[in-house]
PDB file of C-alpha atoms in Angstrom:
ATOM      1  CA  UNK H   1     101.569 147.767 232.134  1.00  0.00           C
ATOM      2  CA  UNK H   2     101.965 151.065 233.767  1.00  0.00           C
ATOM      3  CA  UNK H   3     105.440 151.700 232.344  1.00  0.00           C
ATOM      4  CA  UNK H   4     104.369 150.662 229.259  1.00  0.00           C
ATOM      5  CA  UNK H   5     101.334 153.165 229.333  1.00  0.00           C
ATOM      6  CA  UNK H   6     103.723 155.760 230.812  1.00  0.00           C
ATOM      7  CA  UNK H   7     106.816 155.344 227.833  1.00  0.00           C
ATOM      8  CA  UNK H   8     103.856 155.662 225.495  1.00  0.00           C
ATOM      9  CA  UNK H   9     102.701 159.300 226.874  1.00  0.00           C
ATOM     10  CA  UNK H  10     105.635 160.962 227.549  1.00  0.00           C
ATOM     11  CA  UNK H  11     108.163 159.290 224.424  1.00  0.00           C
ATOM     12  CA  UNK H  12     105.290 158.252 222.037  1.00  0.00           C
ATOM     13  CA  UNK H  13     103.359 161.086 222.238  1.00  0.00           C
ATOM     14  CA  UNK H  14     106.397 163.666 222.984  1.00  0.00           C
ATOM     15  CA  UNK H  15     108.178 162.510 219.819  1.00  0.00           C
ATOM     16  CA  UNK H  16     105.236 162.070 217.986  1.00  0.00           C
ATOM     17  CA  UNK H  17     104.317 166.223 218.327  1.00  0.00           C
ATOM     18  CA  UNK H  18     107.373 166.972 216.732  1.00  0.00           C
ATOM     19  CA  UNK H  19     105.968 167.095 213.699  1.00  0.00           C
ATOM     20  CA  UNK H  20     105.632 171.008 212.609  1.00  0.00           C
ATOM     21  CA  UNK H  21     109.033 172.156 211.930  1.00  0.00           C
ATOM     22  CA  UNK H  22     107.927 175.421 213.341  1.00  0.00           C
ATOM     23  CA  UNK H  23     106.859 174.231 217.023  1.00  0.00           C
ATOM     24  CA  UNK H  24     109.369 171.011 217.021  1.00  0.00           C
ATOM     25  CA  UNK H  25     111.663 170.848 220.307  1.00  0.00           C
ATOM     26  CA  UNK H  26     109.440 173.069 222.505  1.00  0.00           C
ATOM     27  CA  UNK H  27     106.765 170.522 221.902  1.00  0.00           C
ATOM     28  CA  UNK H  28     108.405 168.320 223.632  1.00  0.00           C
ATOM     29  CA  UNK H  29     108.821 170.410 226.908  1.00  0.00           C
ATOM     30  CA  UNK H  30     105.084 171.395 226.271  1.00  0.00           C
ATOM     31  CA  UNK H  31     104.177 167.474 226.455  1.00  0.00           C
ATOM     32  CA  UNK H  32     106.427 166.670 229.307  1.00  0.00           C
ATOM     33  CA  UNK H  33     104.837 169.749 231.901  1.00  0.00           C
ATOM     34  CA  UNK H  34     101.073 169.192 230.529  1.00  0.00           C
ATOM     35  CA  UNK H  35     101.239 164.990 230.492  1.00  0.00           C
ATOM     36  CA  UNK H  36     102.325 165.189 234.547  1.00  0.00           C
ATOM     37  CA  UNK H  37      99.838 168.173 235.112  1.00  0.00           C
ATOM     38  CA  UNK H  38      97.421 165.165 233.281  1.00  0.00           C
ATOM     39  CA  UNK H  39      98.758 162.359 235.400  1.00  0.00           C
ATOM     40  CA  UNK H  40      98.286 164.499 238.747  1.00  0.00           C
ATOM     41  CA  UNK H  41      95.078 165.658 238.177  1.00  0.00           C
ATOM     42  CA  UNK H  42      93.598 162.322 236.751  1.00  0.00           C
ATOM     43  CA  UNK H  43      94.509 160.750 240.097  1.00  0.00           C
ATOM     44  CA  UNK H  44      92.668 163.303 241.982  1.00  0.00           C
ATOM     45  CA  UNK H  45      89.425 164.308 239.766  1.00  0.00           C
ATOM     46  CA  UNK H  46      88.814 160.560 238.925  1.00  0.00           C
ATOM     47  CA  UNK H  47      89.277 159.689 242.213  1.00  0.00           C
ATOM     48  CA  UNK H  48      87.013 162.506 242.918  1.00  0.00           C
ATOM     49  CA  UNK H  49      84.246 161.389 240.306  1.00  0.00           C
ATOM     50  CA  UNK H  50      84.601 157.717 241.111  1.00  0.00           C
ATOM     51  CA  UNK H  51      83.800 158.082 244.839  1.00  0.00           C
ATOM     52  CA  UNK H  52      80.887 160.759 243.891  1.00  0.00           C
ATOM     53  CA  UNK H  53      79.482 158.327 241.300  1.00  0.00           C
ATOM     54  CA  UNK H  54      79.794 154.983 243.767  1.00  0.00           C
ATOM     55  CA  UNK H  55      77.938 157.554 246.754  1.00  0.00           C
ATOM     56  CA  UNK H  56      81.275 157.174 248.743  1.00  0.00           C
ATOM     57  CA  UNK H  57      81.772 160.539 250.054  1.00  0.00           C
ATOM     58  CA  UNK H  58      84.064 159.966 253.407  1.00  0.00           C
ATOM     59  CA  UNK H  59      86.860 157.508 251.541  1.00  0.00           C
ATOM     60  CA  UNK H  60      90.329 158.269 250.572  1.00  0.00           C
ATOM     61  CA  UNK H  61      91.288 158.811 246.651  1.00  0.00           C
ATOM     62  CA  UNK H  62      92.738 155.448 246.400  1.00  0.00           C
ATOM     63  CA  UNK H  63      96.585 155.912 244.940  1.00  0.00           C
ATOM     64  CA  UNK H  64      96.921 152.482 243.372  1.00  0.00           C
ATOM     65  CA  UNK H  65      98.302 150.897 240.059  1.00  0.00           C
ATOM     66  CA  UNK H  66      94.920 151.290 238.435  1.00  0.00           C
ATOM     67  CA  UNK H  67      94.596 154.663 239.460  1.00  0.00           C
ATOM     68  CA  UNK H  68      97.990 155.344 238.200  1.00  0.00           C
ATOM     69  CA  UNK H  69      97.265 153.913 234.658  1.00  0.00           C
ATOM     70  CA  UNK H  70      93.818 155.298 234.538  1.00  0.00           C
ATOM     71  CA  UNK H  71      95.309 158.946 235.199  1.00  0.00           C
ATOM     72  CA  UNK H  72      97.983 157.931 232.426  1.00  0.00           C
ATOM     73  CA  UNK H  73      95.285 157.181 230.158  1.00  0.00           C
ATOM     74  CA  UNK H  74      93.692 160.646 231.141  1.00  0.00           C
ATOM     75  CA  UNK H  75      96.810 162.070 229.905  1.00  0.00           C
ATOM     76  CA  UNK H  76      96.970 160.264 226.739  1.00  0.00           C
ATOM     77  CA  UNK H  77      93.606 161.451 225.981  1.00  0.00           C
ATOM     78  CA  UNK H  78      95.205 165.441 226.618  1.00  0.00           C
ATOM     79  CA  UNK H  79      97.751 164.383 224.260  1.00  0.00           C
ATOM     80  CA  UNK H  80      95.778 163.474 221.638  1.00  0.00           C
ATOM     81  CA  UNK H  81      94.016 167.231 222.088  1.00  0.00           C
ATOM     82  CA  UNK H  82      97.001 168.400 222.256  1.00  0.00           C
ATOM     83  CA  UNK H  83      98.279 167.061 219.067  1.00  0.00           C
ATOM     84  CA  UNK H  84      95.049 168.965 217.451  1.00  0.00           C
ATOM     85  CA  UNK H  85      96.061 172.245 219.279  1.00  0.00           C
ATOM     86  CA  UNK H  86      99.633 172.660 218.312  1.00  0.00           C
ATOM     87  CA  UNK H  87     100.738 176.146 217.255  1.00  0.00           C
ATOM     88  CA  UNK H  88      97.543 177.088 217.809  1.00  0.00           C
ATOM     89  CA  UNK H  89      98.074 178.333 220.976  1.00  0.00           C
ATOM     90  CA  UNK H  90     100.300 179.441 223.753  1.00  0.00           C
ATOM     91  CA  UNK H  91     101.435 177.171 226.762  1.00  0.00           C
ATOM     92  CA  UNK H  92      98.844 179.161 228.969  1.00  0.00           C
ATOM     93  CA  UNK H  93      96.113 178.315 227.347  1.00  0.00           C
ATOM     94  CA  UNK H  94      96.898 174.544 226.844  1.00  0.00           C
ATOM     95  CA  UNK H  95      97.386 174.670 230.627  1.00  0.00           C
ATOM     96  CA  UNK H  96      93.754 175.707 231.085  1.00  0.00           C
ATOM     97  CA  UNK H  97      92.560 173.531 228.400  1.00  0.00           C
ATOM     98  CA  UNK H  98      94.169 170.525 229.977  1.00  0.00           C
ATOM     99  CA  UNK H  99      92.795 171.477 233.172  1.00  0.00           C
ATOM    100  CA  UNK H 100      89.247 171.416 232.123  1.00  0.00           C
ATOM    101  CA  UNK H 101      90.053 168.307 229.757  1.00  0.00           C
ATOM    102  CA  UNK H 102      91.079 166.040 232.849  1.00  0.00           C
ATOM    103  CA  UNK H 103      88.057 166.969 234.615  1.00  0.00           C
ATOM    104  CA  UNK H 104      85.695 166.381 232.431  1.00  0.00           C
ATOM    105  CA  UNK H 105      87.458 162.901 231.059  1.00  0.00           C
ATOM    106  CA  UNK H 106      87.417 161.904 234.462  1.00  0.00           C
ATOM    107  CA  UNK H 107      83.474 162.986 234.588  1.00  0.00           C
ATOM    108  CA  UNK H 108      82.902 160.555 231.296  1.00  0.00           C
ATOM    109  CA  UNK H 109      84.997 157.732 232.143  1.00  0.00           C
ATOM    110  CA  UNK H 110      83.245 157.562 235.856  1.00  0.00           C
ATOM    111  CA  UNK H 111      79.966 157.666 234.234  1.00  0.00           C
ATOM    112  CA  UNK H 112      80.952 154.879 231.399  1.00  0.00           C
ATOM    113  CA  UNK H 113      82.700 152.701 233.484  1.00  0.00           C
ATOM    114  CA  UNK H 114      80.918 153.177 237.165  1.00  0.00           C
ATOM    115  CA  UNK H 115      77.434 154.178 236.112  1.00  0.00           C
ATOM    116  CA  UNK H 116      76.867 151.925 233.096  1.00  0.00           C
ATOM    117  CA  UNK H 117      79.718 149.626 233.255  1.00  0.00           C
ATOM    118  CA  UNK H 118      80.679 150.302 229.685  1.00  0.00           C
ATOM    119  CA  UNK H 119      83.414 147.920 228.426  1.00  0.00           C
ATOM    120  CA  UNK H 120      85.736 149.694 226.482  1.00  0.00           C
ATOM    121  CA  UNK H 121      88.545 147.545 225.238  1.00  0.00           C
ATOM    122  CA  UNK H 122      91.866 149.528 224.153  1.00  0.00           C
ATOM    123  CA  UNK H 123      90.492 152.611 225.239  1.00  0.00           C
ATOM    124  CA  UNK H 124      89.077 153.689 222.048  1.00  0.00           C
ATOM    125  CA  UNK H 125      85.918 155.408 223.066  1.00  0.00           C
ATOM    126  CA  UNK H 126      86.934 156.826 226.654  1.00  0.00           C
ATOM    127  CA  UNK H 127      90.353 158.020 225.799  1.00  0.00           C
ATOM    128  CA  UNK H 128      90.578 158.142 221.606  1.00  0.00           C
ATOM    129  CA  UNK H 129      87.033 159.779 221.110  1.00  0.00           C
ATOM    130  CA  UNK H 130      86.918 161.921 223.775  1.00  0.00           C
ATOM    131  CA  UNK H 131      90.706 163.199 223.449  1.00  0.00           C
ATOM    132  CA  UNK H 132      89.962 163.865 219.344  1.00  0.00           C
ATOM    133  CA  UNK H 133      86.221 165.512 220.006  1.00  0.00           C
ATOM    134  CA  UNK H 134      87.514 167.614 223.093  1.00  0.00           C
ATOM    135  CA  UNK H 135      90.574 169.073 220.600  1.00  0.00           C
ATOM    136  CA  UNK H 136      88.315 169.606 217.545  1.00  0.00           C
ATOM    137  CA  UNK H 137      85.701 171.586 219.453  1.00  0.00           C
ATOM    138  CA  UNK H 138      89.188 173.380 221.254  1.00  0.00           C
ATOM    139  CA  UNK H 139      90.701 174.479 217.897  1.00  0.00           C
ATOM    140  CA  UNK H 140      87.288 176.089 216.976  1.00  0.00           C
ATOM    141  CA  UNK H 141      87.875 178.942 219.428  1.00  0.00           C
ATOM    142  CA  UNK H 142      91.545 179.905 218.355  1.00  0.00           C
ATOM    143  CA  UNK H 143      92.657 182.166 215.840  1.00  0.00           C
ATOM    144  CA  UNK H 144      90.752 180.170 212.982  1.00  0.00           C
ATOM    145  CA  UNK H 145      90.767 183.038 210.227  1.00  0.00           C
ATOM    146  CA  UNK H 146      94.610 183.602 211.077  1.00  0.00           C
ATOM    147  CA  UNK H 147      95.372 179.594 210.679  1.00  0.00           C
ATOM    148  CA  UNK H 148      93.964 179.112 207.510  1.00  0.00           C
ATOM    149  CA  UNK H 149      96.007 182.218 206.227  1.00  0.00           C
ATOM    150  CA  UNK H 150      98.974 181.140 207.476  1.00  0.00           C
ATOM    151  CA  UNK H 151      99.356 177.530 206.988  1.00  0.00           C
ATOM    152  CA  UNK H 152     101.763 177.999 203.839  1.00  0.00           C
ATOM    153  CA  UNK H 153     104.591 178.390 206.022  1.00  0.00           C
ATOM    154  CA  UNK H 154     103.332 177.571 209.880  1.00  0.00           C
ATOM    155  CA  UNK H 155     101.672 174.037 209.148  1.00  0.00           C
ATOM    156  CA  UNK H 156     105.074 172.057 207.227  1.00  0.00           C
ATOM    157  CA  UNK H 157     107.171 169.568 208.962  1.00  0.00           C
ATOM    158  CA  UNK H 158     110.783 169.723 208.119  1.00  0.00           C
ATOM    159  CA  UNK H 159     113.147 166.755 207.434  1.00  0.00           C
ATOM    160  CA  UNK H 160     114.265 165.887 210.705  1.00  0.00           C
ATOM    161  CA  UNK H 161     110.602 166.911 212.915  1.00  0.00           C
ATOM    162  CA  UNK H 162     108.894 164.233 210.259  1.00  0.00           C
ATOM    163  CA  UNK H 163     112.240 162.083 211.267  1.00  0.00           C
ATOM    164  CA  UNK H 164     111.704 162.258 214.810  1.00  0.00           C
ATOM    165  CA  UNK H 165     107.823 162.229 214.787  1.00  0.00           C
ATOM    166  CA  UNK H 166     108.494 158.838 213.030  1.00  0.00           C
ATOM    167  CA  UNK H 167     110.414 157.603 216.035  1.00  0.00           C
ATOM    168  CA  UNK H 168     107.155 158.789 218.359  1.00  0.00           C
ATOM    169  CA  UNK H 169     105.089 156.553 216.099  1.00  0.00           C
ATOM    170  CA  UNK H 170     107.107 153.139 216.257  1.00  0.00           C
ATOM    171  CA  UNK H 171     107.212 154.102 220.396  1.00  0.00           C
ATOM    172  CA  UNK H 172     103.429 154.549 220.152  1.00  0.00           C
ATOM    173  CA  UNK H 173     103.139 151.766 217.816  1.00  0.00           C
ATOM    174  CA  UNK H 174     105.370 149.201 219.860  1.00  0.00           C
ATOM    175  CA  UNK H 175     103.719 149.435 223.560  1.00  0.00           C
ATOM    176  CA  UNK H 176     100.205 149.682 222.892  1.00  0.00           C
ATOM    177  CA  UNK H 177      99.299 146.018 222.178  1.00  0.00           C
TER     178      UNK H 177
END
């Protein structure tokens, strides 16, 4: 399962943010570096929160499978931001926005799952919600004005970035059941 989550993050979603002609192969890169910032940091904040939340303050983060899918599925939920904040800004920025995004996922999903012992089958309100809330209230703060002018010519998807973007989709589309 955790390959499975993992080809879906880093080929699903790296494919599948192809899709503006003007930010097409760097997007890539971009999801490659932020996804295993993600991954690294959802081991250690949820760790973090999941020890603070159970009153377990002396314990080791605990490096397991689950930990290792849960901080893939903290990265899927930066991907889906980041899908809402491409060409909107600069790699900086997503690197701070990612930063704060894993640690306060990791805050929700220890209070859903530890606290209240939410059940949240394929992920759609911890990870889906949260990822596509988090990157709407993101893209409010950037260059809003300056989008909405420009989107003639910065917000089109050529031939081949719709092409490839389609091949993210059937990878997305093929390891989530």
């Amino acid at each position: 399962m955790w390959q499975d989550v993992h080809v879906m993050v880093y080929i699903g979603f790296g494919f599948l943010m192809v899709f503006l002609k003007t930010n097409s192969w760097s997007s890539v890169g971009i999801n490659y570096l932020l996804s295993a910032w993600a991954f690294q940091l959802g081991i250690l904040f949820m760790g973090f929160w999941h020890l603070t939340m159970k009153g377990e303050y002396a314990h080791k983060i605990d490096v397991s499978i689950t930990a290792l899918i849960n901080a893939d599925f903290a990265a899927a939920a930066c991907m889906i931001t980041y899908g809402a904040l491409l060409g909107k800004c600069d790699l900086f920025q997503l690197w701070i926005i990612i930063t704060l995004e894993v640690f306060f996922f990791a805050l929700n999903e220890s209070i859903g799952i530890v606290i209240y012992s939410a059940v949240d089958i394929g992920g759609s309100m911890i990870i889906h919600a949260f990822g596509a809330i988090f990157g709407l209230a993101a893209t409010y703060h950037f260059k809003n004005k300056e989008a909405i002018q420009q989107h003639e010519w910065k917000a089109v998807g050529g031939y081949v970035s719709q092409y490839v973007a389609m091949i993210g989709t059937v990878f997305l589309y093929l390891y989530w059941p």
